[in-house]
């Protein structure tokens, strides 16, 4: 489980849930907004290009739709940062 160092995530009540379940806990450095920048950017894109416009009616529909979008994102969507290639082509 990875999280930031906010008080919600460092409280014994919260961390003990994961410790008891046998999970390893890791936390980004305090004040390090760039630790997870690439995945944060991915989720922003997923939300603005897929989740918000689609307004899924159920968790099942969302799961199916987001899986389809991620396949599109990796296989068909051109990325400026990749010289207008897809991640699959790189």
CSV table of N, CA and C in Angstrom, one decimal:
chain,number,residue,atom,x,y,z
A,1,UNK,N,0.8,-1.2,0.0
A,1,UNK,CA,0.0,0.0,0.0
A,1,UNK,C,0.9,1.2,0.0
A,2,UNK,N,0.7,2.1,-1.0
A,2,UNK,CA,1.5,3.3,-1.0
A,2,UNK,C,0.6,4.5,-0.8
A,3,UNK,N,1.0,5.5,-0.1
A,3,UNK,CA,0.2,6.7,0.2
A,3,UNK,C,1.1,7.8,0.5
A,4,UNK,N,0.5,9.0,0.7
A,4,UNK,CA,1.4,10.1,1.1
A,4,UNK,C,1.5,10.1,2.6
A,5,UNK,N,2.1,11.1,3.2
A,5,UNK,CA,2.3,11.0,4.7
A,5,UNK,C,1.3,11.9,5.4
A,6,UNK,N,0.1,12.0,4.9
A,6,UNK,CA,-1.0,12.7,5.6
A,6,UNK,C,-1.4,12.0,6.8
A,7,UNK,N,-2.0,12.8,7.8
A,7,UNK,CA,-2.3,12.2,9.1
A,7,UNK,C,-3.3,11.0,8.9
A,8,UNK,N,-4.2,11.1,8.0
A,8,UNK,CA,-5.1,10.0,7.8
A,8,UNK,C,-4.4,8.7,7.5
A,9,UNK,N,-3.3,8.8,6.7
A,9,UNK,CA,-2.6,7.6,6.3
A,9,UNK,C,-1.5,7.1,7.2
A,10,UNK,N,-1.1,7.9,8.2
A,10,UNK,CA,-0.1,7.5,9.1
A,10,UNK,C,-0.6,7.2,10.5
A,11,UNK,N,-1.9,7.3,10.7
A,11,UNK,CA,-2.5,7.0,12.0
A,11,UNK,C,-2.4,5.5,12.3
A,12,UNK,N,-2.2,5.1,13.5
A,12,UNK,CA,-2.1,3.7,13.9
A,12,UNK,C,-3.3,2.9,13.5
A,13,UNK,N,-4.5,3.5,13.6
A,13,UNK,CA,-5.7,2.8,13.3
A,13,UNK,C,-5.7,2.4,11.8
A,14,UNK,N,-5.2,3.3,11.0
A,14,UNK,CA,-5.2,3.0,9.5
A,14,UNK,C,-4.1,2.0,9.2
A,15,UNK,N,-2.9,2.3,9.6
A,15,UNK,CA,-1.8,1.5,9.3
A,15,UNK,C,-1.9,0.0,9.8
A,16,UNK,N,-2.5,-0.1,11.0
A,16,UNK,CA,-2.7,-1.5,11.5
A,16,UNK,C,-3.6,-2.4,10.7
A,17,UNK,N,-4.5,-1.8,10.0
A,17,UNK,CA,-5.4,-2.5,9.1
A,17,UNK,C,-4.5,-3.3,8.0
A,18,UNK,N,-3.5,-2.5,7.5
A,18,UNK,CA,-2.7,-3.1,6.4
A,18,UNK,C,-1.6,-4.1,7.0
A,19,UNK,N,-1.1,-3.7,8.2
A,19,UNK,CA,-0.1,-4.6,8.9
A,19,UNK,C,-0.8,-5.9,9.2
A,20,UNK,N,-2.0,-5.8,9.8
A,20,UNK,CA,-2.7,-7.1,10.1
A,20,UNK,C,-3.0,-7.9,8.9
A,21,UNK,N,-3.2,-7.3,7.7
A,21,UNK,CA,-3.5,-8.0,6.5
A,21,UNK,C,-2.2,-8.5,5.8
A,22,UNK,N,-1.0,-8.2,6.4
A,22,UNK,CA,0.2,-8.7,5.8
A,22,UNK,C,0.7,-7.8,4.7
A,23,UNK,N,0.2,-6.6,4.5
A,23,UNK,CA,0.6,-5.7,3.5
A,23,UNK,C,1.9,-4.9,3.8
A,24,UNK,N,2.7,-4.6,2.9
A,24,UNK,CA,3.8,-3.8,3.1
A,24,UNK,C,3.4,-2.3,2.8
A,25,UNK,N,3.8,-1.4,3.7
A,25,UNK,CA,3.4,0.0,3.6
A,25,UNK,C,4.5,0.8,3.1
A,26,UNK,N,4.3,1.6,2.1
A,26,UNK,CA,5.3,2.6,1.7
A,26,UNK,C,4.7,3.9,1.5
A,27,UNK,N,5.4,5.0,1.8
A,27,UNK,CA,4.9,6.3,1.7
A,27,UNK,C,5.9,7.2,0.9
A,28,UNK,N,5.3,8.1,0.1
A,28,UNK,CA,6.1,9.1,-0.6
A,28,UNK,C,6.7,10.0,0.4
A,29,UNK,N,7.8,10.7,0.0
A,29,UNK,CA,8.4,11.6,0.9
A,29,UNK,C,7.5,12.8,1.1
A,30,UNK,N,7.6,13.4,2.3
A,30,UNK,CA,6.8,14.6,2.6
A,30,UNK,C,7.2,15.7,1.7
A,31,UNK,N,6.1,16.3,1.1
A,31,UNK,CA,6.3,17.4,0.2
A,31,UNK,C,6.8,17.1,-1.2
A,32,UNK,N,6.8,15.8,-1.5
A,32,UNK,CA,7.3,15.4,-2.8
A,32,UNK,C,6.2,15.2,-3.8
A,33,UNK,N,5.7,16.2,-4.4
A,33,UNK,CA,4.5,16.1,-5.3
A,33,UNK,C,4.8,15.4,-6.5
A,34,UNK,N,6.1,15.2,-6.9
A,34,UNK,CA,6.5,14.6,-8.1
A,34,UNK,C,6.8,13.1,-8.0
A,35,UNK,N,6.7,12.5,-6.8
A,35,UNK,CA,7.0,11.1,-6.6
A,35,UNK,C,6.2,10.2,-7.5
A,36,UNK,N,4.9,10.6,-7.8
A,36,UNK,CA,4.0,9.7,-8.5
A,36,UNK,C,3.4,10.4,-9.7
A,37,UNK,N,4.1,11.3,-10.3
A,37,UNK,CA,3.6,12.2,-11.3
A,37,UNK,C,3.0,11.5,-12.5
A,38,UNK,N,3.7,10.5,-13.0
A,38,UNK,CA,3.3,9.8,-14.2
A,38,UNK,C,1.9,9.1,-14.0
A,39,UNK,N,1.8,8.4,-12.9
A,39,UNK,CA,0.5,7.7,-12.7
A,39,UNK,C,-0.6,8.7,-12.4
A,40,UNK,N,-0.3,9.8,-11.7
A,40,UNK,CA,-1.3,10.8,-11.4
A,40,UNK,C,-1.8,11.4,-12.8
A,41,UNK,N,-0.9,11.6,-13.7
A,41,UNK,CA,-1.2,12.2,-15.0
A,41,UNK,C,-2.1,11.1,-15.8
A,42,UNK,N,-1.7,9.9,-15.7
A,42,UNK,CA,-2.6,8.8,-16.3
A,42,UNK,C,-4.0,8.9,-15.8
A,43,UNK,N,-4.1,8.9,-14.5
A,43,UNK,CA,-5.5,8.9,-13.9
A,43,UNK,C,-6.3,10.1,-14.2
A,44,UNK,N,-5.6,11.3,-14.3
A,44,UNK,CA,-6.3,12.5,-14.7
A,44,UNK,C,-6.8,12.3,-16.1
A,45,UNK,N,-6.0,11.8,-17.0
A,45,UNK,CA,-6.4,11.6,-18.4
A,45,UNK,C,-7.6,10.6,-18.5
A,46,UNK,N,-7.5,9.5,-17.7
A,46,UNK,CA,-8.6,8.5,-17.7
A,46,UNK,C,-9.9,9.2,-17.3
A,47,UNK,N,-9.8,10.0,-16.2
A,47,UNK,CA,-11.0,10.7,-15.7
A,47,UNK,C,-11.6,11.7,-16.7
A,48,UNK,N,-10.8,12.5,-17.3
A,48,UNK,CA,-11.3,13.6,-18.1
A,48,UNK,C,-11.6,13.1,-19.5
A,49,UNK,N,-11.0,12.1,-20.0
A,49,UNK,CA,-11.3,11.6,-21.4
A,49,UNK,C,-12.3,10.4,-21.3
A,50,UNK,N,-12.5,9.8,-20.2
A,50,UNK,CA,-13.4,8.6,-20.2
A,50,UNK,C,-14.5,8.7,-19.1
A,51,UNK,N,-14.0,8.7,-17.8
A,51,UNK,CA,-15.0,8.6,-16.7
A,51,UNK,C,-16.0,9.7,-16.7
A,52,UNK,N,-15.6,11.0,-16.7
A,52,UNK,CA,-16.5,12.1,-16.6
A,52,UNK,C,-17.5,12.2,-17.8
A,53,UNK,N,-17.0,12.1,-19.0
A,53,UNK,CA,-17.9,12.2,-20.1
A,53,UNK,C,-18.9,11.0,-20.2
A,54,UNK,N,-18.5,9.8,-19.7
A,54,UNK,CA,-19.3,8.6,-19.9
A,54,UNK,C,-20.4,8.6,-18.8
A,55,UNK,N,-20.1,9.1,-17.6
A,55,UNK,CA,-21.1,9.0,-16.5
A,55,UNK,C,-21.7,7.6,-16.3
A,56,UNK,N,-20.8,6.7,-16.0
A,56,UNK,CA,-21.2,5.3,-15.9
A,56,UNK,C,-22.3,5.1,-14.8
A,57,UNK,N,-23.2,4.2,-15.1
A,57,UNK,CA,-24.4,4.0,-14.2
A,57,UNK,C,-24.1,3.0,-13.2
A,58,UNK,N,-23.1,2.2,-13.3
A,58,UNK,CA,-22.8,1.1,-12.3
A,58,UNK,C,-21.3,0.9,-12.2
A,59,UNK,N,-20.8,0.4,-11.1
A,59,UNK,CA,-19.4,0.0,-11.0
A,59,UNK,C,-19.0,-1.0,-12.1
A,60,UNK,N,-19.9,-1.9,-12.4
A,60,UNK,CA,-19.6,-2.9,-13.4
A,60,UNK,C,-19.3,-2.3,-14.8
A,61,UNK,N,-20.2,-1.3,-15.1
A,61,UNK,CA,-20.1,-0.6,-16.4
A,61,UNK,C,-18.8,0.2,-16.4
A,62,UNK,N,-18.5,0.8,-15.3
A,62,UNK,CA,-17.2,1.6,-15.2
A,62,UNK,C,-16.0,0.7,-15.3
A,63,UNK,N,-16.0,-0.4,-14.7
A,63,UNK,CA,-14.9,-1.4,-14.8
A,63,UNK,C,-14.7,-1.8,-16.3
A,64,UNK,N,-15.7,-2.1,-17.0
A,64,UNK,CA,-15.7,-2.5,-18.4
A,64,UNK,C,-15.2,-1.4,-19.2
A,65,UNK,N,-15.8,-0.2,-19.0
A,65,UNK,CA,-15.5,1.0,-19.9
A,65,UNK,C,-14.0,1.5,-19.6
A,66,UNK,N,-13.6,1.5,-18.4
A,66,UNK,CA,-12.2,1.9,-18.1
A,66,UNK,C,-11.2,0.9,-18.6
A,67,UNK,N,-11.5,-0.4,-18.5
A,67,UNK,CA,-10.6,-1.4,-19.1
A,67,UNK,C,-10.5,-1.2,-20.7
A,68,UNK,N,-11.6,-0.9,-21.3
A,68,UNK,CA,-11.6,-0.6,-22.8
A,68,UNK,C,-10.8,0.6,-23.1
A,69,UNK,N,-11.0,1.7,-22.2
A,69,UNK,CA,-10.2,2.9,-22.5
A,69,UNK,C,-8.7,2.7,-22.3
A,70,UNK,N,-8.3,2.0,-21.3
A,70,UNK,CA,-6.9,1.7,-21.0
A,70,UNK,C,-6.3,0.9,-22.2
A,71,UNK,N,-7.0,0.0,-22.8
A,71,UNK,CA,-6.6,-0.7,-24.0
A,71,UNK,C,-6.4,0.3,-25.1
A,72,UNK,N,-7.4,1.2,-25.3
A,72,UNK,CA,-7.3,2.2,-26.3
A,72,UNK,C,-6.1,3.1,-26.1
A,73,UNK,N,-5.9,3.5,-24.8
A,73,UNK,CA,-4.8,4.5,-24.4
A,73,UNK,C,-3.5,3.9,-24.8
A,74,UNK,N,-3.3,2.6,-24.6
A,74,UNK,CA,-2.0,1.9,-24.8
A,74,UNK,C,-1.8,1.5,-26.3
A,75,UNK,N,-2.9,1.2,-27.0
A,75,UNK,CA,-2.8,0.6,-28.3
A,75,UNK,C,-3.1,1.5,-29.5
A,76,UNK,N,-3.9,2.6,-29.2
A,76,UNK,CA,-4.4,3.4,-30.4
A,76,UNK,C,-4.2,4.9,-30.2
A,77,UNK,N,-4.2,5.4,-28.9
A,77,UNK,CA,-4.2,6.8,-28.7
A,77,UNK,C,-2.7,7.3,-28.9
A,78,UNK,N,-2.6,8.3,-29.8
A,78,UNK,CA,-1.3,8.9,-30.0
A,78,UNK,C,-0.9,9.8,-28.9
A,79,UNK,N,0.4,9.7,-28.5
A,79,UNK,CA,0.9,10.5,-27.4
A,79,UNK,C,2.0,11.5,-27.8
A,80,UNK,N,1.7,12.8,-27.6
A,80,UNK,CA,2.7,13.8,-28.0
A,80,UNK,C,4.0,13.5,-27.4
A,81,UNK,N,4.1,13.1,-26.2
A,81,UNK,CA,5.4,12.9,-25.5
A,81,UNK,C,6.1,11.7,-26.1
A,82,UNK,N,5.5,10.9,-26.9
A,82,UNK,CA,6.1,9.7,-27.5
A,82,UNK,C,6.3,10.0,-29.0
A,83,UNK,N,6.4,11.2,-29.4
A,83,UNK,CA,6.5,11.6,-30.8
A,83,UNK,C,5.3,11.1,-31.6
A,84,UNK,N,4.2,11.2,-31.0
A,84,UNK,CA,2.9,10.8,-31.7
A,84,UNK,C,2.9,9.3,-32.0
A,85,UNK,N,3.5,8.5,-31.2
A,85,UNK,CA,3.3,7.0,-31.2
A,85,UNK,C,2.4,6.6,-30.1
A,86,UNK,N,2.1,5.3,-30.1
A,86,UNK,CA,1.3,4.8,-29.0
A,86,UNK,C,2.3,4.1,-28.0
A,87,UNK,N,2.0,3.9,-26.8
A,87,UNK,CA,2.9,3.2,-25.9
A,87,UNK,C,3.2,1.8,-26.4
A,88,UNK,N,2.3,1.2,-27.0
A,88,UNK,CA,2.5,-0.2,-27.6
A,88,UNK,C,3.6,-0.2,-28.6
A,89,UNK,N,3.7,0.9,-29.4
A,89,UNK,CA,4.7,1.0,-30.4
A,89,UNK,C,6.1,1.3,-29.9
A,90,UNK,N,6.2,1.7,-28.7
A,90,UNK,CA,7.5,2.1,-28.2
A,90,UNK,C,8.2,0.9,-27.6
